Short mmCIF file of C-alpha atoms and ligand atoms in Angstrom, two decimals:
data_model
loop_
_atom_site.label_atom_id
_atom_site.label_comp_id
_atom_site.label_asym_id
_atom_site.label_seq_id
_atom_site.Cartn_x
_atom_site.Cartn_y
_atom_site.Cartn_z
CA UNK A 1 105.04 123.35 93.77
CA UNK A 2 104.20 123.81 90.09
CA UNK A 3 100.93 123.33 88.25
CA UNK A 4 101.47 120.60 85.64
CA UNK A 5 98.00 120.37 84.13
CA UNK A 6 94.34 121.35 84.35
CA UNK A 7 91.92 118.62 83.34
CA UNK A 8 88.18 119.06 82.92
CA UNK A 9 85.70 116.40 84.03
CA UNK A 10 82.11 116.69 82.77
CA UNK A 11 79.65 114.30 84.36
CA UNK A 12 75.90 113.91 84.84
CA UNK A 13 75.16 111.89 88.00
CA UNK A 14 71.53 113.12 88.07
CA UNK A 15 72.49 116.52 86.72
CA UNK A 16 75.40 118.07 84.85
CA UNK A 17 78.55 119.15 86.67
CA UNK A 18 81.82 120.52 85.30
CA UNK A 19 84.93 120.06 87.46
CA UNK A 20 88.45 121.40 87.03
CA UNK A 21 91.17 119.07 88.30
CA UNK A 22 94.41 120.98 88.82
CA UNK A 23 97.50 118.74 89.00
CA UNK A 24 100.93 119.55 90.41
CA UNK A 25 104.45 118.19 90.15
CA UNK A 26 104.26 117.01 93.77
CA UNK A 27 101.37 114.68 93.07
CA UNK A 28 98.81 116.77 94.97
CA UNK A 29 95.74 117.71 92.95
CA UNK A 30 92.92 120.11 93.67
CA UNK A 31 89.24 120.25 92.67
CA UNK A 32 87.17 123.23 91.59
CA UNK A 33 83.55 123.49 90.48
CA UNK A 34 82.95 125.16 87.09
CA UNK A 35 79.25 124.33 86.63
CA UNK A 36 77.17 126.95 84.81
CA UNK A 37 73.71 125.43 84.62
CA UNK A 38 72.46 125.24 81.04
CA UNK A 39 75.73 126.49 79.48
CA UNK A 40 78.11 123.88 80.91
CA UNK A 41 80.25 123.08 77.89
CA UNK A 42 81.18 126.70 77.26
CA UNK A 43 83.05 126.74 80.59
CA UNK A 44 84.59 123.32 79.93
CA UNK A 45 86.00 124.64 76.64
CA UNK A 46 87.13 127.91 78.23
CA UNK A 47 89.09 125.94 80.82
CA UNK A 48 90.73 123.43 78.54
CA UNK A 49 91.34 125.74 75.56
CA UNK A 50 92.23 129.01 77.24
CA UNK A 51 93.06 128.52 80.92
CA UNK A 52 94.97 125.23 81.08
CA UNK A 53 97.75 126.24 78.64
CA UNK A 54 98.32 129.50 80.54
CA UNK A 55 98.63 127.84 83.96
CA UNK A 56 101.04 124.99 83.27
CA UNK A 57 104.34 125.65 85.05
CA UNK A 58 102.94 128.32 87.39
CA UNK A 59 103.42 128.31 91.17
CA UNK A 60 100.43 126.42 92.61
CA UNK A 61 100.62 128.46 95.85
CA UNK A 62 100.30 131.85 94.10
CA UNK A 63 96.51 131.95 94.44
CA UNK A 64 95.94 135.71 94.34
CA UNK A 65 98.34 136.25 91.44
CA UNK A 66 96.73 133.44 89.42
CA UNK A 67 93.30 134.89 90.17
CA UNK A 68 94.42 138.31 88.92
CA UNK A 69 96.06 136.75 85.86
CA UNK A 70 92.90 134.91 84.86
CA UNK A 71 90.80 138.06 85.29
CA UNK A 72 93.12 140.55 83.65
CA UNK A 73 94.46 138.40 80.83
CA UNK A 74 90.98 137.87 79.44
CA UNK A 75 90.75 141.67 78.85
CA UNK A 76 86.97 141.21 78.42
CA UNK A 77 86.66 140.57 82.12
CA UNK A 78 83.86 139.17 84.28
CA UNK A 79 80.83 137.47 82.73
CA UNK A 80 79.54 134.07 83.84
CA UNK A 81 81.65 131.86 81.57
CA UNK A 82 85.01 133.50 82.29
CA UNK A 83 84.21 133.78 85.98
CA UNK A 84 83.06 130.17 86.40
CA UNK A 85 86.36 129.01 84.90
CA UNK A 86 88.33 131.42 87.09
CA UNK A 87 86.34 130.28 90.14
CA UNK A 88 87.07 126.61 89.54
CA UNK A 89 90.82 127.18 89.34
CA UNK A 90 90.73 129.36 92.43
CA UNK A 91 88.88 126.70 94.48
CA UNK A 92 91.28 124.02 93.25
CA UNK A 93 94.31 126.09 94.31
CA UNK A 94 92.90 126.59 97.81
CA UNK A 95 92.24 122.84 97.91
CA UNK A 96 95.85 122.12 96.89
CA UNK A 97 97.30 124.52 99.44
CA UNK A 98 95.20 123.02 102.24
CA UNK A 99 96.24 119.49 101.30
CA UNK A 100 99.90 120.47 100.98
CA UNK A 101 99.93 122.12 104.41
CA UNK A 102 97.72 119.43 105.97
CA UNK A 103 94.95 121.83 107.07
CA UNK A 104 91.28 122.34 106.15
CA UNK A 105 90.85 125.39 103.92
CA UNK A 106 89.00 127.33 106.62
CA UNK A 107 92.29 127.48 108.56
CA UNK A 108 93.90 129.26 105.63
CA UNK A 109 91.03 131.77 105.59
CA UNK A 110 91.60 132.88 109.17
CA UNK A 111 90.29 129.99 111.23
CA UNK A 112 86.91 129.38 112.79
CA UNK A 113 84.78 132.26 113.97
CA UNK A 114 81.55 130.25 114.35
CA UNK A 115 80.67 126.71 115.34
CA UNK A 116 78.50 126.03 112.29
CA UNK A 117 76.76 127.71 109.36
CA UNK A 118 72.98 128.00 109.61
CA UNK A 119 71.38 126.29 106.60
CA UNK A 120 68.08 126.85 104.86
CA UNK A 121 66.37 124.44 102.55
CA UNK A 122 63.30 124.55 100.27
CA UNK A 123 59.71 123.71 101.25
CA UNK A 124 57.00 124.01 98.63
CA UNK A 125 53.61 122.77 97.51
CA UNK A 126 51.02 123.76 94.94
CA UNK A 127 48.50 124.16 97.75
CA UNK A 128 49.41 126.22 100.80
CA UNK A 129 48.57 123.22 103.01
CA UNK A 130 51.06 121.05 101.10
CA UNK A 131 53.77 123.68 101.47
CA UNK A 132 53.10 123.85 105.21
CA UNK A 133 53.34 120.05 105.51
CA UNK A 134 56.79 120.18 103.91
CA UNK A 135 57.77 123.09 106.13
CA UNK A 136 56.85 121.10 109.24
CA UNK A 137 58.83 118.12 107.95
CA UNK A 138 61.97 120.25 107.63
CA UNK A 139 61.46 121.79 111.07
CA UNK A 140 61.32 118.22 112.45
CA UNK A 141 64.63 117.52 110.68
CA UNK A 142 66.19 120.35 112.67
CA UNK A 143 66.18 123.20 110.15
CA UNK A 144 66.16 126.65 111.74
CA UNK A 145 65.39 128.35 108.41
CA UNK A 146 63.25 127.26 105.47
CA UNK A 147 62.45 128.86 102.10
CA UNK A 148 58.74 128.65 101.39
CA UNK A 149 57.09 128.73 97.93
CA UNK A 150 53.58 127.76 96.78
CA UNK A 151 51.60 127.42 93.58
CA UNK A 152 49.93 130.36 91.90
CA UNK A 153 46.22 129.88 91.06
CA UNK A 154 45.77 129.40 87.31
CA UNK A 155 49.41 128.51 86.59
CA UNK A 156 50.28 124.84 86.03
CA UNK A 157 54.03 125.31 86.68
CA UNK A 158 55.61 127.75 89.10
CA UNK A 159 59.29 128.33 89.89
CA UNK A 160 60.43 126.48 92.99
CA UNK A 161 57.25 124.47 93.48
CA UNK A 162 56.80 120.75 93.55
CA UNK A 163 59.82 120.07 91.43
CA UNK A 164 62.50 117.68 92.49
CA UNK A 165 65.17 120.37 92.60
CA UNK A 166 67.93 117.78 92.93
CA UNK A 167 67.47 116.69 89.32
CA UNK A 168 68.13 118.63 86.15
CA UNK A 169 65.19 120.86 85.19
CA UNK A 170 64.46 120.68 81.51
CA UNK A 171 66.57 117.56 80.99
CA UNK A 172 65.62 115.89 77.75
CA UNK A 173 64.00 118.99 76.26
CA UNK A 174 65.44 120.16 72.94
CA UNK A 175 64.50 123.72 73.79
CA UNK A 176 63.83 125.55 77.08
CA UNK A 177 60.55 124.47 78.65
CA UNK A 178 58.05 127.38 78.62
CA UNK A 179 56.05 128.39 81.67
CA UNK A 180 53.42 131.10 82.00
CA UNK A 181 53.74 133.88 84.56
CA UNK A 182 50.99 136.01 86.10
CA UNK A 183 52.20 138.67 88.55
CA UNK A 184 48.75 139.68 89.71
CA UNK A 185 47.79 136.12 90.69
CA UNK A 186 51.14 135.69 92.44
CA UNK A 187 50.76 138.90 94.48
CA UNK A 188 47.34 137.62 95.54
CA UNK A 189 48.64 134.34 96.96
CA UNK A 190 52.10 135.14 98.39
CA UNK A 191 50.94 137.09 101.48
CA UNK A 192 48.36 134.36 102.22
CA UNK A 193 51.12 131.74 102.21
CA UNK A 194 53.11 133.57 104.88
CA UNK A 195 50.10 134.46 106.96
CA UNK A 196 49.14 130.77 107.02
CA UNK A 197 52.71 129.74 107.79
CA UNK A 198 53.05 132.08 110.78
CA UNK A 199 49.62 130.97 112.05
CA UNK A 200 50.78 127.37 111.82
CA UNK A 201 54.33 127.53 113.19
CA UNK A 202 54.67 130.85 114.99
CA UNK A 203 57.93 132.79 114.77
CA UNK A 204 60.43 130.17 115.97
CA UNK A 205 61.71 129.27 112.49
CA UNK A 206 63.15 131.70 109.94
CA UNK A 207 61.17 131.88 106.69
CA UNK A 208 62.61 132.94 103.34
CA UNK A 209 61.02 133.49 99.93
CA UNK A 210 62.40 133.70 96.38
CA UNK A 211 60.64 135.94 93.84
CA UNK A 212 63.14 134.90 91.15
CA UNK A 213 63.55 138.28 89.42
CA UNK A 214 59.84 138.61 88.52
CA UNK A 215 58.55 141.92 89.93
CA UNK A 216 58.86 145.61 89.17
CA UNK A 217 60.29 147.82 91.93
CA UNK A 218 56.83 149.12 92.84
CA UNK A 219 55.36 145.61 92.97
CA UNK A 220 58.27 144.42 95.09
CA UNK A 221 57.80 147.31 97.51
CA UNK A 222 54.12 146.43 97.82
CA UNK A 223 54.88 142.76 98.49
CA UNK A 224 57.66 143.49 100.97
CA UNK A 225 55.33 145.78 102.91
CA UNK A 226 52.55 143.15 102.98
CA UNK A 227 55.03 140.56 104.31
CA UNK A 228 56.48 142.70 107.10
CA UNK A 229 54.25 141.31 109.82
CA UNK A 230 55.38 137.77 108.99
CA UNK A 231 59.03 138.76 109.63
CA UNK A 232 60.81 137.03 106.78
CA UNK A 233 64.53 136.30 107.07
CA UNK A 234 64.70 137.58 103.50
CA UNK A 235 62.84 138.26 100.28
CA UNK A 236 65.11 137.14 97.44
CA UNK A 237 65.58 138.54 93.94
CA UNK A 238 62.45 140.66 94.22
CA UNK A 239 63.43 142.54 91.06
CA UNK A 240 66.13 141.85 88.47
CA UNK A 241 69.32 143.47 89.71
CA UNK A 242 70.97 144.53 86.44
CA UNK A 243 69.69 147.94 87.47
CA UNK A 244 71.08 148.13 90.99
CA UNK A 245 69.52 151.55 91.57
CA UNK A 246 66.07 149.96 91.21
CA UNK A 247 66.56 148.63 94.72
CA UNK A 248 66.40 152.18 96.06
CA UNK A 249 62.69 152.12 95.26
CA UNK A 250 62.13 148.72 96.87
CA UNK A 251 64.10 149.71 99.96
CA UNK A 252 62.15 152.92 100.45
CA UNK A 253 58.90 151.00 100.64
CA UNK A 254 59.62 148.07 102.89
CA UNK A 255 61.61 146.91 105.91
CA UNK A 256 61.45 143.25 104.83
CA UNK A 257 65.12 142.18 104.51
CA UNK A 258 66.28 141.83 100.92
CA UNK A 259 68.67 139.31 99.35
CA UNK A 260 70.14 139.44 95.86
CA UNK A 261 72.99 137.94 93.96
CA UNK A 262 73.01 134.29 92.91
CA UNK A 263 73.81 135.48 89.38
CA UNK A 264 76.54 137.94 90.40
CA UNK A 265 80.03 137.42 88.96
CA UNK A 266 81.93 140.16 90.75
CA UNK A 267 81.88 142.93 93.29
CA UNK A 268 80.99 145.35 90.49
CA UNK A 269 77.60 143.62 90.18
CA UNK A 270 76.65 144.56 93.75
CA UNK A 271 78.87 147.50 94.65
CA UNK A 272 76.06 150.05 94.69
CA UNK A 273 73.62 147.64 96.37
CA UNK A 274 76.08 147.17 99.21
CA UNK A 275 77.46 150.70 99.49
CA UNK A 276 73.98 152.24 99.71
CA UNK A 277 72.81 149.43 102.01
CA UNK A 278 69.98 148.62 99.64
CA UNK A 279 70.17 144.90 100.49
CA UNK A 280 70.76 142.86 103.62
CA UNK A 281 72.24 139.68 102.13
CA UNK A 282 74.42 139.07 99.09
CA UNK A 283 73.86 135.67 97.49
CA UNK A 284 77.08 135.34 95.48
CA UNK A 285 78.46 131.80 95.25
CA UNK A 286 82.08 130.66 95.02
CA UNK A 287 81.48 129.03 91.63
CA UNK A 288 80.03 132.11 89.93
CA UNK A 289 81.71 135.01 91.74
CA UNK A 290 85.43 134.23 91.42
CA UNK A 291 85.97 131.30 93.76
CA UNK A 292 86.87 131.73 97.40
CA UNK A 293 89.07 134.68 96.48
CA UNK A 294 86.23 136.53 94.74
CA UNK A 295 83.74 135.71 97.46
CA UNK A 296 86.08 136.98 100.15
CA UNK A 297 86.56 140.27 98.32
CA UNK A 298 82.78 140.77 98.19
CA UNK A 299 82.32 139.82 101.86
CA UNK A 300 85.14 142.10 103.02
CA UNK A 301 83.61 145.02 101.12
CA UNK A 302 80.15 144.24 102.55
CA UNK A 303 81.17 143.92 106.20
CA UNK A 304 81.28 147.61 107.21
CA UNK A 305 77.94 148.16 105.45
CA UNK A 306 76.38 145.45 107.66
CA UNK A 307 75.51 143.34 104.63
CA UNK A 308 75.89 139.62 105.27
CA UNK A 309 76.27 136.70 102.90
CA UNK A 310 73.82 133.93 102.11
CA UNK A 311 75.59 131.96 99.40
CA UNK A 312 73.61 130.36 96.61
CA UNK A 313 73.48 126.62 97.29
CA UNK A 314 71.08 125.18 94.72
CA UNK A 315 71.70 121.62 93.52
CA UNK A 316 73.00 122.87 90.18
CA UNK A 317 76.39 123.59 91.71
CA UNK A 318 78.51 120.61 92.70
CA UNK A 319 79.39 119.53 96.25
CA UNK A 320 82.74 121.26 95.70
CA UNK A 321 80.98 124.64 95.75
CA UNK A 322 79.09 123.64 98.90
CA UNK A 323 82.31 122.65 100.59
CA UNK A 324 84.00 125.91 99.57
CA UNK A 325 80.99 127.84 100.91
CA UNK A 326 81.30 126.09 104.27
CA UNK A 327 85.03 126.72 104.68
CA UNK A 328 84.24 130.36 103.88
CA UNK A 329 81.18 130.16 106.13
CA UNK A 330 82.88 129.10 109.35
CA UNK A 331 85.77 131.54 108.90
CA UNK A 332 84.08 134.74 107.66
CA UNK A 333 82.39 136.94 110.20
CA UNK A 334 79.62 138.45 108.08
CA UNK A 335 78.19 135.16 106.85
CA UNK A 336 74.47 135.07 107.55
CA UNK A 337 73.15 131.77 106.25
CA UNK A 338 73.84 129.07 103.62
CA UNK A 339 71.33 127.65 101.14
CA UNK A 340 71.23 123.85 101.12
CA UNK A 341 69.52 121.90 98.34
CA UNK A 342 70.25 118.18 98.31
CA UNK A 343 72.18 116.60 95.48
CA UNK A 344 71.05 113.35 93.84
CA UNK A 345 72.51 110.23 95.53
CA UNK A 346 74.60 109.47 92.45
CA UNK A 347 76.22 112.92 92.69
CA UNK A 348 77.15 112.26 96.32
CA UNK A 349 78.84 109.04 95.22
CA UNK A 350 80.80 110.79 92.46
CA UNK A 351 81.74 113.69 94.78
CA UNK A 352 82.45 112.26 98.22
CA UNK A 353 82.30 115.06 100.77
CA UNK A 354 83.20 115.48 104.43
CA UNK A 355 80.67 118.20 105.27
CA UNK A 356 77.94 117.48 107.77
CA UNK A 357 74.49 118.77 108.71
CA UNK A 358 73.57 118.68 112.40
CA UNK A 359 70.55 120.28 114.01
CA UNK A 360 70.19 122.98 111.36
CA UNK A 361 73.89 123.82 111.00
CA UNK A 362 76.42 122.83 108.33
CA UNK A 363 80.10 122.17 108.93
CA UNK A 364 82.91 121.63 106.40
CA UNK A 365 84.71 118.94 108.46
CA UNK A 366 88.38 118.69 109.27
CA UNK A 367 89.88 116.98 106.19
CA UNK A 368 92.84 118.83 104.65
CA UNK A 369 91.89 121.03 101.68
CA UNK A 370 88.23 121.35 100.72
CA UNK A 371 87.39 117.81 101.84
CA UNK A 372 86.02 116.53 98.52
CA UNK A 373 87.14 113.49 96.54
CA UNK A 374 86.11 112.96 92.95
CA UNK A 375 85.61 109.37 91.79
CA UNK A 376 86.63 109.86 88.16
CA UNK A 377 85.84 106.28 87.09
CA UNK A 378 82.32 106.63 88.37
CA UNK A 379 82.00 110.15 86.90
CA UNK A 380 82.90 108.77 83.46
CA UNK A 381 79.86 106.49 83.58
CA UNK A 382 77.43 109.45 83.65
CA UNK A 383 77.41 111.14 80.29
CA UNK A 384 76.64 114.83 79.81
CA UNK A 385 73.06 115.51 78.77
CA UNK A 386 72.25 118.87 77.20
CA UNK A 387 69.45 120.63 79.03
CA UNK A 388 68.06 124.09 79.46
CA UNK A 389 66.56 126.02 82.31
CA UNK A 390 62.91 126.98 81.68
CA UNK A 391 61.79 130.36 80.38
CA UNK A 392 58.54 132.17 81.18
CA UNK A 393 56.01 134.12 79.13
CA UNK A 394 53.35 136.56 80.25
CA UNK A 395 49.75 135.85 79.26
CA UNK A 396 50.22 138.05 76.18
CA UNK A 397 52.98 135.72 74.99
CA UNK A 398 55.93 138.01 75.63
CA UNK A 399 58.99 136.59 77.35
CA UNK A 400 59.67 137.57 80.94
CA UNK A 401 62.24 136.46 83.53
CA UNK A 402 61.97 132.88 84.70
C1 GCO B 501 67.91 129.52 94.33
C2 GCO B 501 67.90 129.74 92.86
C3 GCO B 501 67.93 128.51 92.01
C4 GCO B 501 68.12 128.91 90.53
C5 GCO B 501 69.01 127.94 89.84
C6 GCO B 501 69.25 128.29 88.39
O1 GCO B 501 67.54 130.45 95.02
O2 GCO B 501 68.36 128.47 94.75
O3 GCO B 501 66.96 130.69 92.49
O4 GCO B 501 66.83 127.71 92.23
O5 GCO B 501 66.90 128.97 89.87
O6 GCO B 501 70.21 127.85 90.54
O7 GCO B 501 70.19 127.43 87.84
MG1 MG B 502 67.16 132.18 94.02
#
């Protein structure tokens, strides 16, 4: 079976998504997610200008070889744009192979080794009481794990709080929206949030928390230590991970489990973190870490170091990435958890999926391939809208990580 074309579909059913549609001479096509939030069109151009011409005429079943070709032929390897394009093609080729052989992709990855993938979703509120109300609502819906965020006194906007995360942040802004960040105020409130949560719900539900790359190693060690008694499932992105060795400091100071990696593009980004067992969960996602092939390489490396996966599952990746994560999730032994943020209804109409959520666990379903259908006519009705993620400034006006 030969690849005849790679088409790129850009659509905005509530938020922007970029999809690669790989076509073959046997009439089977495959779908891959190429969405890079805030820089979407760079990947669309990379795919149509640089990847599509190279792939026409190639064997659609040669997934590993095509993956290597995309990585090595770029010479300037890795990076989010190149990797998102590579990831989309990789997912689409797994989708094609599953459809051609009449099996769900998880069968190609080794078959089931668990009955479902535990999901976590996001509860938040500016006030701790509001966050706890949301938390209780998700527990009633069956969630076994919930990420919990609350407002920071004195700050009008805080990452992860009271935003409808299904819609595009910053949509309609000509420039990135600017927030203010205050580490000291945050460190004052975060332990209170988890103390209140454990008082309210006990220890029957896993709690997670995302610091979103904001702290120094010493601050992160302090926070992790303060949170130990509340037994978090994980503390995410406590410090920026460009300096992987910085996690040695965090690790020395706390036994709170650590998760990193939604921005990783390759094993090289987390090799030291995993090899020195500085983290407990790697957050790499199929769309940004080389597709299913890239994700599997990271997971296989992590397994003997007892590092598990917890793939990024924010709403800014399309349902194709979620489906890929679930095929990976039921067939890969060291999968720990899967993030689940709901997509807007319009996105679920454009991308019709077969995955299900039952009593806290996600399942990819039994449809051949990835189990996603793209309604291209409907997609064409939702035009791309340029938007930016926010940025943050400290009180002295200098930029910091958002
Ligand atoms: C998460 C992430 C997201 C990111 C977003 C950026 O843990 O889900 O931190 O909320 O901010 O994916 O595009
Ligand atoms: Mg995160």
